[in-house]
PDB file of C-alpha atoms in Angstrom:
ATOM      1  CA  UNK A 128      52.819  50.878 -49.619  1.00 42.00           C
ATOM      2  CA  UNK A 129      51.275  48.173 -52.271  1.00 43.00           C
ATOM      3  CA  UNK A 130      48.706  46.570 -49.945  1.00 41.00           C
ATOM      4  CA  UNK A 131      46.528  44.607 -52.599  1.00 46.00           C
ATOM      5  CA  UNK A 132      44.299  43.465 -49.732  1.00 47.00           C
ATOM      6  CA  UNK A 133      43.234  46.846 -48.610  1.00 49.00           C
ATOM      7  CA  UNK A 134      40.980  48.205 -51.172  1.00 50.00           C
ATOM      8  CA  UNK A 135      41.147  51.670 -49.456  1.00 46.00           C
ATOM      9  CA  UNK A 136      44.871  51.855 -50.193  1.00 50.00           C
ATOM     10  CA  UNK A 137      44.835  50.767 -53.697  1.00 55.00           C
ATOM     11  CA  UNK A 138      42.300  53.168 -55.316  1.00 70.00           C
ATOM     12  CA  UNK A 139      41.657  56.404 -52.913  1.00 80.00           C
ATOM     13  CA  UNK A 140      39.482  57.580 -54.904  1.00 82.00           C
ATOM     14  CA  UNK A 141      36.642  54.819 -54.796  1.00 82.00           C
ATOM     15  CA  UNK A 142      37.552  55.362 -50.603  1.00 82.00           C
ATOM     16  CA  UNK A 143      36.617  58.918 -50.794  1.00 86.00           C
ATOM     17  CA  UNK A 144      33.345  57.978 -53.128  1.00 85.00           C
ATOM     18  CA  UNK A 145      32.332  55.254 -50.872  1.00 85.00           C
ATOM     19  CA  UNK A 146      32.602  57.699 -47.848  1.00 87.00           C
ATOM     20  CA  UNK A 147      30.466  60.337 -49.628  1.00 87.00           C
ATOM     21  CA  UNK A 148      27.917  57.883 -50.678  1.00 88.00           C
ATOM     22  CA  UNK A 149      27.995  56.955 -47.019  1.00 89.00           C
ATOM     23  CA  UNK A 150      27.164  60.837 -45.577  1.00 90.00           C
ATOM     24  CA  UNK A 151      24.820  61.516 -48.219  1.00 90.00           C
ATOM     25  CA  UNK A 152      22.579  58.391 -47.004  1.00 92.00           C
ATOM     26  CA  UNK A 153      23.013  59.535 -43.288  1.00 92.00           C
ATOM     27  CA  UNK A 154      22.062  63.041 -44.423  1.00 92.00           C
ATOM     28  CA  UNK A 155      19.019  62.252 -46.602  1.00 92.00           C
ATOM     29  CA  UNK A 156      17.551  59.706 -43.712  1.00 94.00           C
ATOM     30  CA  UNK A 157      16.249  62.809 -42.527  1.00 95.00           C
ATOM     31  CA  UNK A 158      14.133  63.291 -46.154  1.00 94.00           C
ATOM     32  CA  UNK A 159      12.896  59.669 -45.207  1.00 91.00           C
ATOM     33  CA  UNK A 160      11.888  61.069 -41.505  1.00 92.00           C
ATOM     34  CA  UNK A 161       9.950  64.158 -43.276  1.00 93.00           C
ATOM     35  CA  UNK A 162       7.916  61.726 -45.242  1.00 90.00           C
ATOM     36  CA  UNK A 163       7.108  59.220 -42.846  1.00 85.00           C
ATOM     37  CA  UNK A 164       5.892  62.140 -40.410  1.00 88.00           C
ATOM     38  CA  UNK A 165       3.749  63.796 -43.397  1.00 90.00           C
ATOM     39  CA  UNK A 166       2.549  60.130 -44.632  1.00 82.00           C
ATOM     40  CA  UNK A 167       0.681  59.636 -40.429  1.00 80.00           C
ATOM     41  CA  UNK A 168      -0.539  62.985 -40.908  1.00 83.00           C
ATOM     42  CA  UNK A 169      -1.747  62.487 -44.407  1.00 83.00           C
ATOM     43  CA  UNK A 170      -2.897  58.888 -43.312  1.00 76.00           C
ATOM     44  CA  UNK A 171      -5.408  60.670 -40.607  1.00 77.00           C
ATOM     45  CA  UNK A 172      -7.924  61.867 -43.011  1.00 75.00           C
ATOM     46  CA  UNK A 173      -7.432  59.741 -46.135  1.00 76.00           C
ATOM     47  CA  UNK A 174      -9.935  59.780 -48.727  1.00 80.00           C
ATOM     48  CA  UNK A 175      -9.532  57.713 -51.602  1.00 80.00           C
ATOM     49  CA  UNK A 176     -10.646  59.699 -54.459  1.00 85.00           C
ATOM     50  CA  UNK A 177      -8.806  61.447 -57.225  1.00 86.00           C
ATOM     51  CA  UNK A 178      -9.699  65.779 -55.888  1.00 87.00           C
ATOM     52  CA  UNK A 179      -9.390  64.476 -52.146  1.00 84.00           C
ATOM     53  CA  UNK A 180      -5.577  63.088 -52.866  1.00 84.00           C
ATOM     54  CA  UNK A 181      -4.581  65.776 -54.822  1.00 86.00           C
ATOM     55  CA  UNK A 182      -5.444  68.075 -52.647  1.00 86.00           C
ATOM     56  CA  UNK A 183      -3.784  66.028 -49.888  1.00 87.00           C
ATOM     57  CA  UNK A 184      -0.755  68.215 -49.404  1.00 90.00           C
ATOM     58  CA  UNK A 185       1.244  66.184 -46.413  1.00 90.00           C
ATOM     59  CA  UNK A 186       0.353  63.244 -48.730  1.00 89.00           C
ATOM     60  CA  UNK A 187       1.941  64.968 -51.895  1.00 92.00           C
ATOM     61  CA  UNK A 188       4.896  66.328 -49.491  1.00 94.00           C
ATOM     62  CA  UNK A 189       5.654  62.981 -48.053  1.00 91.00           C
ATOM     63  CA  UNK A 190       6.020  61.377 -51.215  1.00 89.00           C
ATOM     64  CA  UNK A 191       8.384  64.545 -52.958  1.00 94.00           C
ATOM     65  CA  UNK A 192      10.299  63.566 -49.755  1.00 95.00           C
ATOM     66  CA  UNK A 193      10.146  60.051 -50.750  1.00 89.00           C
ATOM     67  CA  UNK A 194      11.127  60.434 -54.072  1.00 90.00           C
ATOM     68  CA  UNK A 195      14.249  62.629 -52.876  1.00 93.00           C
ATOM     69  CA  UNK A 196      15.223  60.247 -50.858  1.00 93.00           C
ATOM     70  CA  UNK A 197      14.938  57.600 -52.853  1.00 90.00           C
ATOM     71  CA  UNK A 198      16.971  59.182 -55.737  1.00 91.00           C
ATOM     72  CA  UNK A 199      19.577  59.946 -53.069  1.00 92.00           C
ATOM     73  CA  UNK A 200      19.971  56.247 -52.249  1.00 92.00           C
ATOM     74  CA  UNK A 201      20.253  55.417 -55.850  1.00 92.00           C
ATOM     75  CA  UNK A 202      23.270  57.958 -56.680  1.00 91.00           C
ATOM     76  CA  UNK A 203      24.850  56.527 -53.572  1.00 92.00           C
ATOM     77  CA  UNK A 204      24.504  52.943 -54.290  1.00 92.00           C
ATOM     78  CA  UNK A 205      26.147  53.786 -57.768  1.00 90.00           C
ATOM     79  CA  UNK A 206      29.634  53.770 -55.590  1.00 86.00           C
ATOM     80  CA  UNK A 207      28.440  52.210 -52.252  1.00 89.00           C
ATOM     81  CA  UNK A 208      27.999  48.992 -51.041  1.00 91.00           C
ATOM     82  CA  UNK A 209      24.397  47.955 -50.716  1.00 93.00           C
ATOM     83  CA  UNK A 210      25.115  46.064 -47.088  1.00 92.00           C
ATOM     84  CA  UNK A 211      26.271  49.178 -46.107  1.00 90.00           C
ATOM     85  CA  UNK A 212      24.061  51.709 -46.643  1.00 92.00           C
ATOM     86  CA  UNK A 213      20.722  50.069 -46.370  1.00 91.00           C
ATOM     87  CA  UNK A 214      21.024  49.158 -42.584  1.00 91.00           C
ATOM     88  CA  UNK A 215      21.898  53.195 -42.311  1.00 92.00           C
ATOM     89  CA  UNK A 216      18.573  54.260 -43.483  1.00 90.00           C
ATOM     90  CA  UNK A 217      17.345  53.230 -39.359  1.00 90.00           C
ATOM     91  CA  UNK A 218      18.602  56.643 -38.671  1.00 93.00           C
ATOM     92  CA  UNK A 219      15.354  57.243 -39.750  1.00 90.00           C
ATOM     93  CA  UNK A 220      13.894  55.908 -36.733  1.00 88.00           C
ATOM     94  CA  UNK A 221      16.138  58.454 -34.662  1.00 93.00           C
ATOM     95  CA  UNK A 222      14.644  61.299 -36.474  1.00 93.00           C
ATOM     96  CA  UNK A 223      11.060  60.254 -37.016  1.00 89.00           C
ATOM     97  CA  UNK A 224      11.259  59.417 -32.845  1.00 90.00           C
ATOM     98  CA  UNK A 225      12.770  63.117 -32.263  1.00 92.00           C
ATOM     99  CA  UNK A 226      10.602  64.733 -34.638  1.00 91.00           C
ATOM    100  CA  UNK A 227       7.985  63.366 -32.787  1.00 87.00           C
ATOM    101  CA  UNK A 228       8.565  64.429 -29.612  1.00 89.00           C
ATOM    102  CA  UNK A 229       8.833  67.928 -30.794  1.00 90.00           C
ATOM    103  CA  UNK A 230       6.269  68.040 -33.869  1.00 86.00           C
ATOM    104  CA  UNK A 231       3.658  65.781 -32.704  1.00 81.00           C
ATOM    105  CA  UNK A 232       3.915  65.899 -28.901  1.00 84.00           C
ATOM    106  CA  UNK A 233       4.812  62.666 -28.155  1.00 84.00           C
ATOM    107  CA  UNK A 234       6.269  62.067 -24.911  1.00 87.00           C
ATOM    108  CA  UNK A 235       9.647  60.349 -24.525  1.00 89.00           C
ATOM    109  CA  UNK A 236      10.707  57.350 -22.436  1.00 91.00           C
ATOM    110  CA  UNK A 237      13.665  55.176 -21.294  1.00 95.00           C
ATOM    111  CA  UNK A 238      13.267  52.733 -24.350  1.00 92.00           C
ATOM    112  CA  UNK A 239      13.098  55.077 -27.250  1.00 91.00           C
ATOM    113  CA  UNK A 240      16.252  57.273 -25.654  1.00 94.00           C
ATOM    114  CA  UNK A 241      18.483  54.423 -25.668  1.00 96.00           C
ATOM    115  CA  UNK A 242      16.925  52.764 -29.088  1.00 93.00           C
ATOM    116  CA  UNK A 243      17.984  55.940 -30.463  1.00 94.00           C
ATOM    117  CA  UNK A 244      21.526  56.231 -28.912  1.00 96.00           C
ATOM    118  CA  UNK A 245      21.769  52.173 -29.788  1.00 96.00           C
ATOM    119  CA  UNK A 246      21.134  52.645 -33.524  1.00 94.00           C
ATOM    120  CA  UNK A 247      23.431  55.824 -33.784  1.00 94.00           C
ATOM    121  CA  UNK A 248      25.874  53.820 -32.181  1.00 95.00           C
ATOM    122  CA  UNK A 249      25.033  50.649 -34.813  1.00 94.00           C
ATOM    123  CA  UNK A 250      25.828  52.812 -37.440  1.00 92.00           C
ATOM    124  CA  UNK A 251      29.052  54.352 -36.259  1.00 91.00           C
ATOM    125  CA  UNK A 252      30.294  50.779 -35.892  1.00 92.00           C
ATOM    126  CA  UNK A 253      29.118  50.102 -39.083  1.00 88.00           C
ATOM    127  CA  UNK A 254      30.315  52.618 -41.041  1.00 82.00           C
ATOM    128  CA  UNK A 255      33.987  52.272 -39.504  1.00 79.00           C
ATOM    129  CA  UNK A 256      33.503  48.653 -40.815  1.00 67.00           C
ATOM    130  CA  UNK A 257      33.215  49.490 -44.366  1.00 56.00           C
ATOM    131  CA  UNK A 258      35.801  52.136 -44.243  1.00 55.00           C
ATOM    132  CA  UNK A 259      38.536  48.996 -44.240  1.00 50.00           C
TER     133      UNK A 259
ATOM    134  CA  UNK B 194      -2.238  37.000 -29.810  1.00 66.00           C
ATOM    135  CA  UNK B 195      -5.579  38.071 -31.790  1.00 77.00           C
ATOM    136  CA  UNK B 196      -5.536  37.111 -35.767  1.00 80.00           C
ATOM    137  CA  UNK B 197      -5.824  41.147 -36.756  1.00 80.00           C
ATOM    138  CA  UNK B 198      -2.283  41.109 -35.289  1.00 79.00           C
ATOM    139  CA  UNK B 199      -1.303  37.836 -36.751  1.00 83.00           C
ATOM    140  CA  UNK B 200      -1.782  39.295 -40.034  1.00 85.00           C
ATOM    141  CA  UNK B 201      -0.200  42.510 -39.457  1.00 84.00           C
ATOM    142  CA  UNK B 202       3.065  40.702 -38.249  1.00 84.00           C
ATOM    143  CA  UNK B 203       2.630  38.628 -41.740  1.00 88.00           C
ATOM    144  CA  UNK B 204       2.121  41.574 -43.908  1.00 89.00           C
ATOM    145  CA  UNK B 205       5.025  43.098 -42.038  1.00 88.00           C
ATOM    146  CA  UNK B 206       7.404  40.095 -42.769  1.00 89.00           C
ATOM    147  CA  UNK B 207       6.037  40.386 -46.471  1.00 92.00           C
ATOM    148  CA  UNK B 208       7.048  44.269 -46.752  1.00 91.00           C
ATOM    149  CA  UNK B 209      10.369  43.635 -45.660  1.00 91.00           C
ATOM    150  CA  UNK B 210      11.288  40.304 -48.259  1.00 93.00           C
ATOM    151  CA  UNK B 211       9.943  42.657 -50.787  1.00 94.00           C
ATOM    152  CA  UNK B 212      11.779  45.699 -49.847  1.00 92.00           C
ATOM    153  CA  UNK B 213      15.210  43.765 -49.437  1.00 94.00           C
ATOM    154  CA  UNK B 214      14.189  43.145 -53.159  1.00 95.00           C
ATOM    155  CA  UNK B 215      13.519  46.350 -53.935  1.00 94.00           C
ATOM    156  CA  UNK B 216      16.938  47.557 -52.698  1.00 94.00           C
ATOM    157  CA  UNK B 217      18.593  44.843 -54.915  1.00 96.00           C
ATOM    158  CA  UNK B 218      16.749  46.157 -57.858  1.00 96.00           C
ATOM    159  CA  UNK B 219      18.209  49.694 -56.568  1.00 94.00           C
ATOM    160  CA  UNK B 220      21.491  48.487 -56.681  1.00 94.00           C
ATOM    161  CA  UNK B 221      21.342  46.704 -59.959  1.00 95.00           C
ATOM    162  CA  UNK B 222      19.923  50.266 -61.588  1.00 94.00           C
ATOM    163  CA  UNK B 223      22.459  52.015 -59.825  1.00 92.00           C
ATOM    164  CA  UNK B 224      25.721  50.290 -61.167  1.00 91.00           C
ATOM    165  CA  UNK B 225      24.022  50.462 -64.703  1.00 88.00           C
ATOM    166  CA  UNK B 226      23.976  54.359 -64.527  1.00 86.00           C
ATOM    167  CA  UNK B 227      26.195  56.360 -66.637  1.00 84.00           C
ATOM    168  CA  UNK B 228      27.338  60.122 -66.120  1.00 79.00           C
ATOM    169  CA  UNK B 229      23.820  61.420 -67.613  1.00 80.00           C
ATOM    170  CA  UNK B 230      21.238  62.014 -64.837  1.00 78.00           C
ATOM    171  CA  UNK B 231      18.439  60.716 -67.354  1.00 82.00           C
ATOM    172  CA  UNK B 232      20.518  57.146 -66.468  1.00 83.00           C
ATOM    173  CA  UNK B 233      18.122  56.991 -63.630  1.00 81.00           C
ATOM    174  CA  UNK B 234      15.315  56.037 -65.560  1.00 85.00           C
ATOM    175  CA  UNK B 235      16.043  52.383 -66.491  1.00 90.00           C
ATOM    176  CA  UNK B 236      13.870  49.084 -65.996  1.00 91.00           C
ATOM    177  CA  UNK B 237      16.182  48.116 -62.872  1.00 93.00           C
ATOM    178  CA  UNK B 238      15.564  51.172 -61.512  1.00 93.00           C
ATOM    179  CA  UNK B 239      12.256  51.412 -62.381  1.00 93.00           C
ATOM    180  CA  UNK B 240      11.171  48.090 -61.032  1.00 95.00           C
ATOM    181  CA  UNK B 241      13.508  48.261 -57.825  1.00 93.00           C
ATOM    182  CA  UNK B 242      10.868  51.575 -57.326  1.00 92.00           C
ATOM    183  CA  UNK B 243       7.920  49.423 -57.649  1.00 94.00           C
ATOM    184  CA  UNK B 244       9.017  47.069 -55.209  1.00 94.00           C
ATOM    185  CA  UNK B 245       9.816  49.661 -52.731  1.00 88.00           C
ATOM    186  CA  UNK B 246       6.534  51.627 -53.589  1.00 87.00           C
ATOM    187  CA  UNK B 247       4.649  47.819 -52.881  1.00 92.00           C
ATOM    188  CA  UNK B 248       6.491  47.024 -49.595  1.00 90.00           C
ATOM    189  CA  UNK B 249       5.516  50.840 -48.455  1.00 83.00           C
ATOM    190  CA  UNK B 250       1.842  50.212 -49.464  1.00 85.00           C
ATOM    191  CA  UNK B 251       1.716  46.546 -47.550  1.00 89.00           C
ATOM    192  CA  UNK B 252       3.655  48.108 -44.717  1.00 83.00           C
ATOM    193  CA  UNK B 253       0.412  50.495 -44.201  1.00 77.00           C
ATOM    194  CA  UNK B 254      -1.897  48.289 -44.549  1.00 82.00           C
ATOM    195  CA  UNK B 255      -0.564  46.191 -41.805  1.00 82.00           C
ATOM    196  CA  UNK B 256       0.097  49.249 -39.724  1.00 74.00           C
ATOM    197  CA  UNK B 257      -3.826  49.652 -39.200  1.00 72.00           C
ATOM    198  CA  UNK B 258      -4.012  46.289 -37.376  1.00 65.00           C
ATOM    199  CA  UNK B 259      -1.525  47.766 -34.502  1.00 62.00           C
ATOM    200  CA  UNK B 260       0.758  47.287 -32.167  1.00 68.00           C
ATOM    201  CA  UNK B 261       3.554  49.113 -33.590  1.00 68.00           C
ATOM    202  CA  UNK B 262       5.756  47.573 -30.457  1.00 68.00           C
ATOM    203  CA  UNK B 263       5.548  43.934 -32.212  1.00 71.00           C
ATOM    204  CA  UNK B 264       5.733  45.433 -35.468  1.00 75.00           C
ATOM    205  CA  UNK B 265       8.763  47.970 -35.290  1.00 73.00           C
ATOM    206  CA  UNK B 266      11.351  45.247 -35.015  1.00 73.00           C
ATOM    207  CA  UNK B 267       9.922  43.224 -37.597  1.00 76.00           C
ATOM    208  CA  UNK B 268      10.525  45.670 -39.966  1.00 76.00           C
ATOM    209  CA  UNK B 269      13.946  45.420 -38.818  1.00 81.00           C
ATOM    210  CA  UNK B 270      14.245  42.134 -40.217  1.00 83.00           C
ATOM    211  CA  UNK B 271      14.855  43.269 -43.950  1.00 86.00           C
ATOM    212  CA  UNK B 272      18.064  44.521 -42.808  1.00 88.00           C
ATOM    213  CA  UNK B 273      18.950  41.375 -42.275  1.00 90.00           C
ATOM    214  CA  UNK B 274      17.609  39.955 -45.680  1.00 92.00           C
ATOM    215  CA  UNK B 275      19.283  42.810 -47.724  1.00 92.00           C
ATOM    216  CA  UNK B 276      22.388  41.703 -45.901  1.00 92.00           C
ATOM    217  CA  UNK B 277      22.094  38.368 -47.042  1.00 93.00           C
ATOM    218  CA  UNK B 278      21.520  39.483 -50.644  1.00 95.00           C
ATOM    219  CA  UNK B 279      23.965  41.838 -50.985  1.00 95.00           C
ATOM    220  CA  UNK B 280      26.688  38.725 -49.950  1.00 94.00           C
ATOM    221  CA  UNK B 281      24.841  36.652 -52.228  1.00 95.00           C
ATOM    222  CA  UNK B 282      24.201  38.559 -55.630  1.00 95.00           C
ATOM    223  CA  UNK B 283      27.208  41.131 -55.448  1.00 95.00           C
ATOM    224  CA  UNK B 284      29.755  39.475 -53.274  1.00 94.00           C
ATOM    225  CA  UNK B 285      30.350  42.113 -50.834  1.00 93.00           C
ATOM    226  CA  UNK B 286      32.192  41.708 -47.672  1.00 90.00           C
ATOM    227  CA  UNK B 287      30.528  40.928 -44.910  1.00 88.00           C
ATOM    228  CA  UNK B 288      32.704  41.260 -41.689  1.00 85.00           C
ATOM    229  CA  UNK B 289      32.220  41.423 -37.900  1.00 88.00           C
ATOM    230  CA  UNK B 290      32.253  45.205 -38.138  1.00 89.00           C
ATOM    231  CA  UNK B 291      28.967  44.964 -40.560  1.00 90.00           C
ATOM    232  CA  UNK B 292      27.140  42.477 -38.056  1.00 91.00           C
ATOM    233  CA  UNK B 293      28.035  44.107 -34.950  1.00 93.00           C
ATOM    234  CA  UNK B 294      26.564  47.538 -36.349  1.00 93.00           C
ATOM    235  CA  UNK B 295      23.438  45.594 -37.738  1.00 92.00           C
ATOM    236  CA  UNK B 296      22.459  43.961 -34.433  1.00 93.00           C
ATOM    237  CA  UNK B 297      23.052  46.866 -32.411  1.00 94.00           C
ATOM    238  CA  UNK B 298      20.638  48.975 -34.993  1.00 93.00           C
ATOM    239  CA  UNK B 299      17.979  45.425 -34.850  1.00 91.00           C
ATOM    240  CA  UNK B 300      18.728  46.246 -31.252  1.00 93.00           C
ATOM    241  CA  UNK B 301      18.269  49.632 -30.931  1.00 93.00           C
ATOM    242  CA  UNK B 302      14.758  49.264 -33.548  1.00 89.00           C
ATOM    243  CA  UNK B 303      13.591  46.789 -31.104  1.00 88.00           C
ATOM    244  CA  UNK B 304      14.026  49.189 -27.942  1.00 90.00           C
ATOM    245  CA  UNK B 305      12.359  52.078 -29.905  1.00 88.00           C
ATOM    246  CA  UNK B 306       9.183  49.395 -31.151  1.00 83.00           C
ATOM    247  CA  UNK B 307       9.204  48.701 -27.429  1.00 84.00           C
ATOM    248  CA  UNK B 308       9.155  52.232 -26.198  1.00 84.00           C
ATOM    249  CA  UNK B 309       6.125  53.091 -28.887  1.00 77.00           C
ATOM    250  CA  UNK B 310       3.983  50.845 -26.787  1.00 65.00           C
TER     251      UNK B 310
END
């Protein structure tokens, strides 16, 4: 039962904390999709004066988005491992490239199906990795 | 390859050292923070933000020279530098478990970069 070496057994607790940290980043990659759609829309008719960016609403939604996300990350990295959770934020890429297909019309292919599948796949092995 | 990309695949390299930075900055904020959610506003924090807001604003920039294909899996790169970090300034584990996952998603970045074509 008293297996110094495995972290996991010694203190449950900071397990269980270290897995939560771990969903909430895979949840809130999606927040980090939103933005990154709304920043190419807001980046398509960018003026750079103060009424034309306040009034640039996928530019103020991407970066509530942003900030969401980016408070997320920090409550997360209070328990989890940094080497762990910032590689996870490429699920990103899954949703921005599925989001796109649906939102913004863009047509899939071979390489951006099996990117996709490759990085969900990188971060299953990943996250099994830090579970020890 | 034509200079306009040259610099885009520089300013993309750039974004990522400085993001990699940003996430240590993160991290450093993050193990400072107490129960209080008003925690989260502390120089660490606050600076880690900057970084990450700067990397975001370079990444852009270098986004108008192109060819997302080339640049895609160069952003993939500050994986690899926060990985490098994270063993260096906070002594976490790094195992075969944490480098198989990262070169599968570097892998899997590269095939969507090469898909956006």
């Amino acid at each position: 039962m008293n297996t110094p070496s495995n972290p996991s057994a010694a203190a449950p607790q900071v397990a269980a904390a270290r897995r939560q940290a771990t969903l909430i980043v895979c949840a809130c990659t999606v927040l980090n999709a939103i933005a990154q759609l709304l920043f190419k829309m807001a980046s398509k008719n960018l003026v750079l004066t103060v009424p034309a960016l306040l009034t640039n609403f996928p530019l103020i939604g991407g970066c509530a988005c942003y900030g969401l996300f980016t408070i997320a990350m920090v409550l997360a990295l209070r328990e989890g491992e940094l080497s762990m959770l910032y590689p996870i934020i490429a699920l990103s890429y899954v949703w921005v490239t599925i989001l796109s297909y649906f939102l913004l019309k863009e047509s899939p292919n071979v390489f951006k199906n099996v990117g996709i599948v490759t990085i969900v796949i990188g971060v299953a092995v990943l996250g099994r990795g830090g579970r020890k | 390859m034509s200079p306009v990309l040259l610099r885009s695949m520089f300013l993309v390299f750039l974004a990522g050292i400085v993001g990699s930075f940003g996430a240590v900055f993160l991290k450093l904020g993050a193990m400072r923070m107490t129960k209080s959610i008003w925690s989260l506003i502390n120089s660490r924090l606050i600076f880690g933000v900057s970084l990450y807001l700067g990397s975001t604003v370079i990444y852009l920039s270098a986004l108008k020279g192109g060819e997302l294909s080339v640049l895609y899996p160069m952003v993939s790169l500050g994986y690899i530098w926060t990985l490098l970090w994270s063993k260096l300034f906070f002594k976490e584990a790094i195992g075969g478990a944490k480098f198989a996952g990262l070169a599968l998603i570097v892998l899997g970045v590269v095939l969507v970069g090469m898909g956006t074509a």
